[in-house]
Amino acid sequence: MTGTAAARIDNAALFAVLASLADNKQAMGRRYAYWANGAPALEAAVAAAAMTQDEIGHARTLYPLLEDFAQAATDPRQVAPETRTLRYHLAFLDREFAGWSDFVATNFLLDGALTTFFEAAQHSAYEPLRQRARKIVQEEQVHRAHAEGWVRRLARAGGAVRQALVSSLQRLWEETLCWFGPDDDPVMGQLYRDGFIDAPPAELRSRYLQHVIPLLEGLAIEMPARFDPESKRWLPKQALPWERWEADSRRLRPASYQAPGQALAGGEDQP
Amino acid sequence: MKSMSSDPQAPAGAGAEAGLGTDRPRREALNERRVWHVYARRKYDEPLHEIGNVVADDVELARVYARSIYDEFSWIEMVLVPRDCIVTVIAP
């Protein structure tokens, strides 16, 4: 699709989510690449290289879609990864992975969350997303096997290895759950109402928890989620930190973030 | 790019370090032992033949490794056989 001015789609919500998906895939690929020869075993390193290619490939099929939107007209630089200055990936990906457990947690939690979205878009009313979603979901089956296999291995290794995995999962947990947006998120809500995805954000989050919690429970890794017997759905156990949610970039401000002027105002909770 | 590290949590060059609460180095804690022979074929009219092996204790990881390492052809079939299941009839 070339996206002539006359044929451009005017849908800010879809544009925003596509940009977030592309940026997260691109950022994951860049982080994965760093571990393509740093994994704990040769086989894992080769798999990391293959997954790097997949993630960057997914990003490269998503960025060109942005050109077809009226929203791209305001700043054409933002539709290509080479010129894009906005980075709408999770804050967790701002920094290098601290260890292999960050790689595993990102693959298991974040990539799994994005796959939950693509699964919900396999019958999308927006054909380019529908086509890409089906292919990505297919390719992600291997990533999921890699993620689950490594979560099992690190968890069963015990000691510091297991501790590192749990720490990585905990650091990524809330931001990943937030990526779907608040239950009344106008962006994901509009995608659902327009038929671009088949579920609203709360349902996506619940589907996602259904994917990840059984494995973690089986490994006795406790994450803050609970099963609601009435709705038969998994839900976050505690309120998510929406006060740090940045709706435009679909990410959380780091907990230590200080709004401009806050320090000068002498916030009480500063040490 | 990182060089191959022996410690799954450490940056390149940090080497193995003792895990908390255990005497085993982390690399040893993760060391995999199970060898899988990888067989594949490219055409329906040719038999499966051995193309290599992978080491993984987890069968799902073995699948992922075989798929990503031996991706030089568009195989129509690929199977894994655990080495410890092979019955020797005539030893070399």
mmCIF file of C-alpha atoms in Angstrom:
data_model
loop_
_atom_site.group_PDB
_atom_site.id
_atom_site.type_symbol
_atom_site.label_atom_id
_atom_site.label_comp_id
_atom_site.label_asym_id
_atom_site.label_seq_id
_atom_site.Cartn_x
_atom_site.Cartn_y
_atom_site.Cartn_z
ATOM 1 C CA MET A 1 0.000 0.000 0.000
ATOM 2 C CA THR A 2 1.396 3.349 -0.922
ATOM 3 C CA GLY A 3 -0.970 5.613 0.896
ATOM 4 C CA THR A 4 -1.829 8.459 -1.423
ATOM 5 C CA ALA A 5 -3.251 11.475 0.315
ATOM 6 C CA ALA A 6 -6.742 10.789 -1.050
ATOM 7 C CA ALA A 7 -6.814 7.174 0.161
ATOM 8 C CA ARG A 8 -5.296 7.717 3.567
ATOM 9 C CA ILE A 9 -7.026 6.202 6.574
ATOM 10 C CA ASP A 10 -7.960 8.657 9.290
ATOM 11 C CA ASN A 11 -7.866 6.606 12.483
ATOM 12 C CA ALA A 12 -5.697 7.919 15.303
ATOM 13 C CA ALA A 13 -6.344 4.902 17.541
ATOM 14 C CA LEU A 14 -5.228 2.319 15.002
ATOM 15 C CA PHE A 15 -2.256 4.479 14.027
ATOM 16 C CA ALA A 16 -1.173 4.726 17.673
ATOM 17 C CA VAL A 17 -1.390 0.997 18.340
ATOM 18 C CA LEU A 18 0.402 0.063 15.113
ATOM 19 C CA ALA A 19 3.201 2.478 16.025
ATOM 20 C CA SER A 20 3.449 0.942 19.488
ATOM 21 C CA LEU A 21 3.513 -2.603 18.092
ATOM 22 C CA ALA A 22 6.211 -1.696 15.561
ATOM 23 C CA ASP A 23 8.340 0.144 18.112
ATOM 24 C CA ASN A 24 8.117 -2.691 20.628
ATOM 25 C CA LYS A 25 9.024 -5.291 18.005
ATOM 26 C CA GLN A 26 11.927 -3.163 16.795
ATOM 27 C CA ALA A 27 13.211 -2.552 20.325
ATOM 28 C CA MET A 28 12.915 -6.229 21.236
ATOM 29 C CA GLY A 29 14.855 -7.184 18.129
ATOM 30 C CA ARG A 30 17.638 -4.763 19.022
ATOM 31 C CA ARG A 31 17.829 -6.082 22.589
ATOM 32 C CA TYR A 32 17.732 -9.701 21.424
ATOM 33 C CA ALA A 33 20.550 -9.051 18.947
ATOM 34 C CA TYR A 34 22.858 -8.176 21.785
ATOM 35 C CA TRP A 35 22.457 -11.709 23.125
ATOM 36 C CA ALA A 36 22.814 -13.550 19.825
ATOM 37 C CA ASN A 37 26.293 -14.613 20.879
ATOM 38 C CA GLY A 38 25.914 -14.127 24.607
ATOM 39 C CA ALA A 39 23.370 -16.800 25.449
ATOM 40 C CA PRO A 40 24.293 -19.524 27.950
ATOM 41 C CA ALA A 41 24.550 -22.193 25.240
ATOM 42 C CA LEU A 42 25.384 -22.264 21.546
ATOM 43 C CA GLU A 43 21.942 -23.593 20.635
ATOM 44 C CA ALA A 44 20.278 -20.802 22.610
ATOM 45 C CA ALA A 45 22.480 -18.229 20.888
ATOM 46 C CA VAL A 46 21.452 -19.446 17.433
ATOM 47 C CA ALA A 47 17.813 -19.374 18.484
ATOM 48 C CA ALA A 48 18.292 -15.829 19.820
ATOM 49 C CA ALA A 49 19.714 -14.777 16.447
ATOM 50 C CA ALA A 50 16.735 -16.297 14.645
ATOM 51 C CA MET A 51 14.315 -14.568 17.008
ATOM 52 C CA THR A 52 16.134 -11.278 16.468
ATOM 53 C CA GLN A 53 15.502 -11.602 12.751
ATOM 54 C CA ASP A 54 11.862 -12.458 13.360
ATOM 55 C CA GLU A 55 11.198 -9.479 15.625
ATOM 56 C CA ILE A 56 12.898 -6.966 13.379
ATOM 57 C CA GLY A 57 11.081 -8.566 10.456
ATOM 58 C CA HIS A 58 7.756 -8.059 12.227
ATOM 59 C CA ALA A 59 8.624 -4.419 12.845
ATOM 60 C CA ARG A 60 9.501 -3.969 9.194
ATOM 61 C CA THR A 61 6.145 -5.286 8.080
ATOM 62 C CA LEU A 62 4.342 -2.944 10.496
ATOM 63 C CA TYR A 63 6.124 0.392 9.959
ATOM 64 C CA PRO A 64 5.062 0.741 6.291
ATOM 65 C CA LEU A 65 1.410 0.533 7.365
ATOM 66 C CA LEU A 66 1.825 3.870 9.128
ATOM 67 C CA GLU A 67 2.281 5.586 5.759
ATOM 68 C CA ASP A 68 -1.330 4.821 4.918
ATOM 69 C CA PHE A 69 -2.703 6.971 7.721
ATOM 70 C CA ALA A 70 -3.660 10.618 7.684
ATOM 71 C CA GLN A 71 -1.923 10.892 11.061
ATOM 72 C CA ALA A 72 1.413 10.319 9.310
ATOM 73 C CA ALA A 73 1.039 13.543 7.326
ATOM 74 C CA THR A 74 1.866 15.765 10.294
ATOM 75 C CA ASP A 75 5.388 14.354 10.543
ATOM 76 C CA PRO A 76 6.368 11.951 7.735
ATOM 77 C CA ARG A 77 9.675 11.175 9.464
ATOM 78 C CA GLN A 78 7.801 9.142 12.062
ATOM 79 C CA VAL A 79 6.722 6.332 9.744
ATOM 80 C CA ALA A 80 10.157 4.784 9.089
ATOM 81 C CA PRO A 81 12.404 3.208 11.727
ATOM 82 C CA GLU A 82 15.447 4.942 10.250
ATOM 83 C CA THR A 83 14.022 8.432 10.710
ATOM 84 C CA ARG A 84 11.549 7.914 13.538
ATOM 85 C CA THR A 85 12.370 9.885 16.665
ATOM 86 C CA LEU A 86 9.360 8.805 18.728
ATOM 87 C CA ARG A 87 9.941 5.547 20.585
ATOM 88 C CA TYR A 88 6.718 4.022 21.812
ATOM 89 C CA HIS A 89 8.202 0.853 23.260
ATOM 90 C CA LEU A 90 7.993 -0.213 26.889
ATOM 91 C CA ALA A 91 10.289 1.629 29.282
ATOM 92 C CA PHE A 92 11.745 -1.780 30.238
ATOM 93 C CA LEU A 93 13.382 -1.852 26.796
ATOM 94 C CA ASP A 94 15.029 1.555 27.245
ATOM 95 C CA ARG A 95 17.974 -0.130 28.937
ATOM 96 C CA GLU A 96 20.164 -3.061 27.975
ATOM 97 C CA PHE A 97 19.107 -6.397 29.366
ATOM 98 C CA ALA A 98 20.844 -6.955 32.683
ATOM 99 C CA GLY A 99 21.119 -10.667 31.999
ATOM 100 C CA TRP A 100 19.789 -13.656 30.109
ATOM 101 C CA SER A 101 16.782 -13.738 32.444
ATOM 102 C CA ASP A 102 15.702 -10.340 31.044
ATOM 103 C CA PHE A 103 15.785 -11.873 27.562
ATOM 104 C CA VAL A 104 13.655 -14.795 28.735
ATOM 105 C CA ALA A 105 11.216 -12.538 30.621
ATOM 106 C CA THR A 106 10.828 -10.219 27.621
ATOM 107 C CA ASN A 107 10.170 -13.122 25.294
ATOM 108 C CA PHE A 108 7.744 -14.750 27.716
ATOM 109 C CA LEU A 109 5.874 -11.693 29.002
ATOM 110 C CA LEU A 110 6.118 -8.836 26.512
ATOM 111 C CA ASP A 111 6.280 -10.796 23.272
ATOM 112 C CA GLY A 112 3.506 -12.982 24.644
ATOM 113 C CA ALA A 113 1.359 -9.903 25.287
ATOM 114 C CA LEU A 114 1.872 -8.597 21.761
ATOM 115 C CA THR A 115 0.998 -12.043 20.418
ATOM 116 C CA THR A 116 -2.228 -11.957 22.433
ATOM 117 C CA PHE A 117 -3.055 -8.742 20.570
ATOM 118 C CA PHE A 118 -2.217 -10.275 17.182
ATOM 119 C CA GLU A 119 -4.340 -13.318 17.988
ATOM 120 C CA ALA A 120 -7.220 -10.916 18.592
ATOM 121 C CA ALA A 121 -6.546 -9.263 15.232
ATOM 122 C CA GLN A 122 -6.623 -12.402 13.076
ATOM 123 C CA HIS A 123 -10.104 -11.496 11.831
ATOM 124 C CA SER A 124 -9.480 -7.757 11.797
ATOM 125 C CA ALA A 125 -11.602 -5.514 9.620
ATOM 126 C CA TYR A 126 -8.342 -3.847 8.577
ATOM 127 C CA GLU A 127 -6.960 -6.295 6.038
ATOM 128 C CA PRO A 128 -3.231 -5.401 6.240
ATOM 129 C CA LEU A 129 -3.319 -6.011 9.995
ATOM 130 C CA ARG A 130 -5.302 -9.231 9.552
ATOM 131 C CA GLN A 131 -2.723 -10.612 7.106
ATOM 132 C CA ARG A 132 0.237 -9.697 9.255
ATOM 133 C CA ALA A 133 -1.414 -10.893 12.458
ATOM 134 C CA ARG A 134 -1.928 -14.401 11.063
ATOM 135 C CA LYS A 135 1.683 -14.710 9.941
ATOM 136 C CA ILE A 136 3.079 -13.263 13.159
ATOM 137 C CA VAL A 137 0.941 -15.564 15.310
ATOM 138 C CA GLN A 138 2.277 -18.526 13.335
ATOM 139 C CA GLU A 139 5.912 -17.455 13.747
ATOM 140 C CA GLU A 140 5.425 -16.655 17.402
ATOM 141 C CA GLN A 141 4.633 -20.297 18.195
ATOM 142 C CA VAL A 142 8.372 -21.009 18.121
ATOM 143 C CA HIS A 143 9.098 -17.970 20.301
ATOM 144 C CA ARG A 144 6.535 -19.143 22.814
ATOM 145 C CA ALA A 145 8.116 -22.603 22.960
ATOM 146 C CA HIS A 146 11.511 -20.979 23.497
ATOM 147 C CA ALA A 147 10.127 -18.699 26.195
ATOM 148 C CA GLU A 148 8.304 -21.425 28.085
ATOM 149 C CA GLY A 149 11.232 -23.812 27.825
ATOM 150 C CA TRP A 150 13.640 -21.247 29.246
ATOM 151 C CA VAL A 151 11.255 -20.161 32.003
ATOM 152 C CA ARG A 152 11.059 -23.815 33.075
ATOM 153 C CA ARG A 153 14.834 -24.235 32.915
ATOM 154 C CA LEU A 154 15.704 -21.096 34.865
ATOM 155 C CA ALA A 155 12.993 -21.718 37.453
ATOM 156 C CA ARG A 156 14.055 -25.314 38.042
ATOM 157 C CA ALA A 157 17.742 -24.403 38.263
ATOM 158 C CA GLY A 158 16.982 -22.892 41.663
ATOM 159 C CA GLY A 159 19.194 -20.562 43.664
ATOM 160 C CA ALA A 160 20.377 -17.340 42.100
ATOM 161 C CA VAL A 161 19.306 -18.381 38.609
ATOM 162 C CA ARG A 162 15.676 -18.786 39.663
ATOM 163 C CA GLN A 163 15.901 -15.593 41.703
ATOM 164 C CA ALA A 164 17.136 -13.651 38.673
ATOM 165 C CA LEU A 165 14.257 -14.965 36.570
ATOM 166 C CA VAL A 166 11.671 -13.988 39.179
ATOM 167 C CA SER A 167 13.234 -10.539 39.463
ATOM 168 C CA SER A 168 13.095 -10.036 35.682
ATOM 169 C CA LEU A 169 9.473 -11.189 35.546
ATOM 170 C CA GLN A 170 8.542 -8.847 38.386
ATOM 171 C CA ARG A 171 10.212 -5.833 36.764
ATOM 172 C CA LEU A 172 8.361 -6.370 33.498
ATOM 173 C CA TRP A 173 5.033 -7.548 34.915
ATOM 174 C CA GLU A 174 3.055 -4.355 35.529
ATOM 175 C CA GLU A 175 4.174 -2.521 32.422
ATOM 176 C CA THR A 176 3.270 -5.498 30.255
ATOM 177 C CA LEU A 177 -0.205 -5.767 31.784
ATOM 178 C CA CYS A 178 -0.663 -2.023 31.338
ATOM 179 C CA TRP A 179 0.222 -2.174 27.630
ATOM 180 C CA PHE A 180 -3.307 -3.376 26.854
ATOM 181 C CA GLY A 181 -4.533 -0.094 28.347
ATOM 182 C CA PRO A 182 -7.002 0.688 31.151
ATOM 183 C CA ASP A 183 -10.330 -1.155 31.024
ATOM 184 C CA ASP A 184 -11.885 2.013 29.564
ATOM 185 C CA ASP A 185 -8.946 2.777 27.257
ATOM 186 C CA PRO A 186 -10.386 4.874 24.422
ATOM 187 C CA VAL A 187 -7.727 3.638 21.975
ATOM 188 C CA MET A 188 -8.102 -0.139 22.382
ATOM 189 C CA GLY A 189 -11.818 0.395 22.964
ATOM 190 C CA GLN A 190 -12.155 2.030 19.575
ATOM 191 C CA LEU A 191 -10.182 -0.754 17.882
ATOM 192 C CA TYR A 192 -12.646 -3.223 19.383
ATOM 193 C CA ARG A 193 -15.705 -1.205 18.368
ATOM 194 C CA ASP A 194 -14.352 -0.775 14.831
ATOM 195 C CA GLY A 195 -13.808 -4.518 14.450
ATOM 196 C CA PHE A 196 -10.021 -4.309 14.241
ATOM 197 C CA ILE A 197 -9.638 -6.656 17.235
ATOM 198 C CA ASP A 198 -12.146 -9.066 18.723
ATOM 199 C CA ALA A 199 -11.962 -8.057 22.400
ATOM 200 C CA PRO A 200 -11.755 -4.944 24.600
ATOM 201 C CA PRO A 201 -8.610 -4.308 26.699
ATOM 202 C CA ALA A 202 -9.826 -6.034 29.895
ATOM 203 C CA GLU A 203 -10.620 -9.185 27.949
ATOM 204 C CA LEU A 204 -7.230 -9.089 26.167
ATOM 205 C CA ARG A 205 -5.485 -8.774 29.531
ATOM 206 C CA SER A 206 -7.489 -11.689 30.886
ATOM 207 C CA ARG A 207 -6.674 -13.871 27.853
ATOM 208 C CA TYR A 208 -3.031 -12.976 28.278
ATOM 209 C CA LEU A 209 -3.048 -13.965 31.959
ATOM 210 C CA GLN A 210 -4.647 -17.255 30.968
ATOM 211 C CA HIS A 211 -1.598 -17.874 28.747
ATOM 212 C CA VAL A 212 1.106 -17.059 31.272
ATOM 213 C CA ILE A 213 -0.233 -17.871 34.743
ATOM 214 C CA PRO A 214 -0.650 -21.666 34.475
ATOM 215 C CA LEU A 215 3.029 -22.166 33.632
ATOM 216 C CA LEU A 216 4.159 -19.818 36.412
ATOM 217 C CA GLU A 217 1.841 -21.490 38.908
ATOM 218 C CA GLY A 218 3.201 -24.889 37.917
ATOM 219 C CA LEU A 219 6.685 -23.624 38.747
ATOM 220 C CA ALA A 220 5.523 -22.087 42.051
ATOM 221 C CA ILE A 221 6.332 -18.576 40.808
ATOM 222 C CA GLU A 222 3.804 -16.243 42.365
ATOM 223 C CA MET A 223 2.782 -13.243 40.341
ATOM 224 C CA PRO A 224 0.028 -10.807 41.401
ATOM 225 C CA ALA A 225 -2.917 -12.306 39.542
ATOM 226 C CA ARG A 226 -6.060 -14.007 40.792
ATOM 227 C CA PHE A 227 -8.676 -16.259 39.257
ATOM 228 C CA ASP A 228 -12.187 -14.872 39.564
ATOM 229 C CA PRO A 229 -14.501 -17.900 39.901
ATOM 230 C CA GLU A 230 -17.584 -15.892 38.945
ATOM 231 C CA SER A 231 -16.330 -14.634 35.619
ATOM 232 C CA LYS A 232 -13.921 -17.586 35.242
ATOM 233 C CA ARG A 233 -11.245 -15.095 34.244
ATOM 234 C CA TRP A 234 -7.775 -14.251 35.403
ATOM 235 C CA LEU A 235 -7.435 -10.700 36.689
ATOM 236 C CA PRO A 236 -4.607 -8.596 38.139
ATOM 237 C CA LYS A 237 -4.583 -9.111 41.900
ATOM 238 C CA GLN A 238 -3.970 -5.454 42.646
ATOM 239 C CA ALA A 239 -4.645 -2.149 40.934
ATOM 240 C CA LEU A 240 -2.210 -1.440 38.114
ATOM 241 C CA PRO A 241 -0.160 1.782 38.361
ATOM 242 C CA TRP A 242 -2.246 3.858 35.962
ATOM 243 C CA GLU A 243 -0.930 7.048 37.579
ATOM 244 C CA ARG A 244 2.319 6.338 35.663
ATOM 245 C CA TRP A 245 0.586 5.389 32.396
ATOM 246 C CA GLU A 246 1.529 7.449 29.361
ATOM 247 C CA ALA A 247 -1.355 6.966 26.971
ATOM 248 C CA ASP A 248 0.367 8.299 23.848
ATOM 249 C CA SER A 249 3.370 6.010 24.073
ATOM 250 C CA ARG A 250 1.514 3.119 25.806
ATOM 251 C CA ARG A 251 4.218 2.725 28.452
ATOM 252 C CA LEU A 252 4.780 3.456 32.111
ATOM 253 C CA ARG A 253 6.855 6.298 33.440
ATOM 254 C CA PRO A 254 9.613 4.740 35.563
ATOM 255 C CA ALA A 255 8.642 4.689 39.254
ATOM 256 C CA SER A 256 11.509 7.044 40.061
ATOM 257 C CA TYR A 257 10.409 9.565 37.414
ATOM 258 C CA GLN A 258 10.139 13.124 38.661
ATOM 259 C CA ALA A 259 7.836 15.430 36.798
ATOM 260 C CA PRO A 260 9.493 18.719 35.801
ATOM 261 C CA GLY A 261 9.304 21.136 38.724
ATOM 262 C CA GLN A 262 8.349 18.450 41.225
ATOM 263 C CA ALA A 263 11.703 18.588 42.996
ATOM 264 C CA LEU A 264 11.514 22.353 43.219
ATOM 265 C CA ALA A 265 8.018 22.064 44.673
ATOM 266 C CA GLY A 266 9.451 19.847 47.414
ATOM 267 C CA GLY A 267 7.310 16.696 47.084
ATOM 268 C CA GLU A 268 6.784 15.094 50.505
ATOM 269 C CA ASP A 269 7.625 11.597 49.376
ATOM 270 C CA GLN A 270 11.093 12.468 48.177
ATOM 271 C CA PRO A 271 13.773 11.009 50.441
ATOM 272 C CA MET B 1 27.768 -7.799 20.611
ATOM 273 C CA LYS B 2 28.515 -9.900 23.646
ATOM 274 C CA SER B 3 31.067 -12.637 23.599
ATOM 275 C CA MET B 4 29.836 -16.042 24.725
ATOM 276 C CA SER B 5 29.527 -15.857 28.471
ATOM 277 C CA SER B 6 29.621 -18.842 30.766
ATOM 278 C CA ASP B 7 27.247 -17.092 33.159
ATOM 279 C CA PRO B 8 23.701 -16.716 31.887
ATOM 280 C CA GLN B 9 23.159 -13.608 34.000
ATOM 281 C CA ALA B 10 26.480 -11.891 33.551
ATOM 282 C CA PRO B 11 27.631 -9.494 30.873
ATOM 283 C CA ALA B 12 30.275 -10.808 28.537
ATOM 284 C CA GLY B 13 33.519 -11.730 30.162
ATOM 285 C CA ALA B 14 32.185 -11.793 33.692
ATOM 286 C CA GLY B 15 32.613 -15.557 33.865
ATOM 287 C CA ALA B 16 30.826 -18.014 36.113
ATOM 288 C CA GLU B 17 30.003 -16.992 39.610
ATOM 289 C CA ALA B 18 28.581 -18.910 42.493
ATOM 290 C CA GLY B 19 24.807 -18.863 42.679
ATOM 291 C CA LEU B 20 23.231 -17.540 45.835
ATOM 292 C CA GLY B 21 22.337 -20.343 48.187
ATOM 293 C CA THR B 22 24.092 -22.994 46.168
ATOM 294 C CA ASP B 23 27.656 -24.080 45.610
ATOM 295 C CA ARG B 24 27.032 -24.840 41.976
ATOM 296 C CA PRO B 25 28.174 -22.222 39.467
ATOM 297 C CA ARG B 26 25.238 -20.893 37.479
ATOM 298 C CA ARG B 27 26.546 -22.345 34.235
ATOM 299 C CA GLU B 28 26.672 -25.762 35.825
ATOM 300 C CA ALA B 29 23.157 -25.326 37.154
ATOM 301 C CA LEU B 30 21.983 -24.746 33.589
ATOM 302 C CA ASN B 31 24.184 -27.299 31.894
ATOM 303 C CA GLU B 32 22.177 -29.455 29.555
ATOM 304 C CA ARG B 33 22.976 -33.089 29.054
ATOM 305 C CA ARG B 34 20.389 -34.651 26.792
ATOM 306 C CA VAL B 35 21.533 -35.127 23.210
ATOM 307 C CA TRP B 36 18.979 -35.281 20.413
ATOM 308 C CA HIS B 37 19.839 -36.554 16.950
ATOM 309 C CA VAL B 38 18.179 -34.475 14.251
ATOM 310 C CA TYR B 39 16.849 -36.218 11.150
ATOM 311 C CA ALA B 40 15.298 -34.486 8.171
ATOM 312 C CA ARG B 41 14.427 -34.883 4.506
ATOM 313 C CA ARG B 42 13.760 -32.463 1.679
ATOM 314 C CA LYS B 43 11.682 -34.634 -0.635
ATOM 315 C CA TYR B 44 8.935 -37.165 -0.155
ATOM 316 C CA ASP B 45 10.868 -39.782 -2.135
ATOM 317 C CA GLU B 46 14.000 -39.589 -0.013
ATOM 318 C CA PRO B 47 14.477 -41.130 3.438
ATOM 319 C CA LEU B 48 15.107 -39.229 6.630
ATOM 320 C CA HIS B 49 18.818 -38.798 7.216
ATOM 321 C CA GLU B 50 20.792 -37.492 10.134
ATOM 322 C CA ILE B 51 21.735 -33.837 9.726
ATOM 323 C CA GLY B 52 23.190 -33.119 13.163
ATOM 324 C CA ASN B 53 22.297 -32.951 16.819
ATOM 325 C CA VAL B 54 21.240 -30.521 19.535
ATOM 326 C CA VAL B 55 21.686 -30.580 23.293
ATOM 327 C CA ALA B 56 18.695 -29.674 25.443
ATOM 328 C CA ASP B 57 17.048 -31.169 28.509
ATOM 329 C CA ASP B 58 13.662 -29.726 27.510
ATOM 330 C CA VAL B 59 12.004 -31.308 24.482
ATOM 331 C CA GLU B 60 10.350 -28.047 23.460
ATOM 332 C CA LEU B 61 13.681 -26.248 23.541
ATOM 333 C CA ALA B 62 15.197 -29.086 21.529
ATOM 334 C CA ARG B 63 12.539 -28.471 18.873
ATOM 335 C CA VAL B 64 13.292 -24.726 18.814
ATOM 336 C CA TYR B 65 17.039 -25.316 18.612
ATOM 337 C CA ALA B 66 16.780 -27.874 15.806
ATOM 338 C CA ARG B 67 14.504 -25.591 13.811
ATOM 339 C CA SER B 68 16.731 -22.536 14.179
ATOM 340 C CA ILE B 69 20.109 -24.270 13.728
ATOM 341 C CA TYR B 70 19.275 -26.559 10.800
ATOM 342 C CA ASP B 71 17.317 -24.077 8.705
ATOM 343 C CA GLU B 72 19.518 -24.293 5.605
ATOM 344 C CA PHE B 73 16.809 -26.053 3.574
ATOM 345 C CA SER B 74 13.043 -26.051 3.362
ATOM 346 C CA TRP B 75 12.670 -29.474 4.955
ATOM 347 C CA ILE B 76 9.385 -31.300 4.496
ATOM 348 C CA GLU B 77 10.028 -33.313 7.659
ATOM 349 C CA MET B 78 12.312 -33.048 10.665
ATOM 350 C CA VAL B 79 12.308 -35.334 13.685
ATOM 351 C CA LEU B 80 14.320 -35.624 16.880
ATOM 352 C CA VAL B 81 15.525 -38.868 18.429
ATOM 353 C CA PRO B 82 16.920 -38.762 21.965
ATOM 354 C CA ARG B 83 20.321 -40.428 22.004
ATOM 355 C CA ASP B 84 19.510 -42.272 25.221
ATOM 356 C CA CYS B 85 16.654 -44.077 23.469
ATOM 357 C CA ILE B 86 18.822 -45.578 20.744
ATOM 358 C CA VAL B 87 19.296 -49.333 21.007
ATOM 359 C CA THR B 88 22.658 -50.463 19.676
ATOM 360 C CA VAL B 89 22.561 -53.682 17.680
ATOM 361 C CA ILE B 90 26.127 -53.778 16.420
ATOM 362 C CA ALA B 91 28.644 -51.636 18.228
ATOM 363 C CA PRO B 92 31.480 -50.073 16.196
#
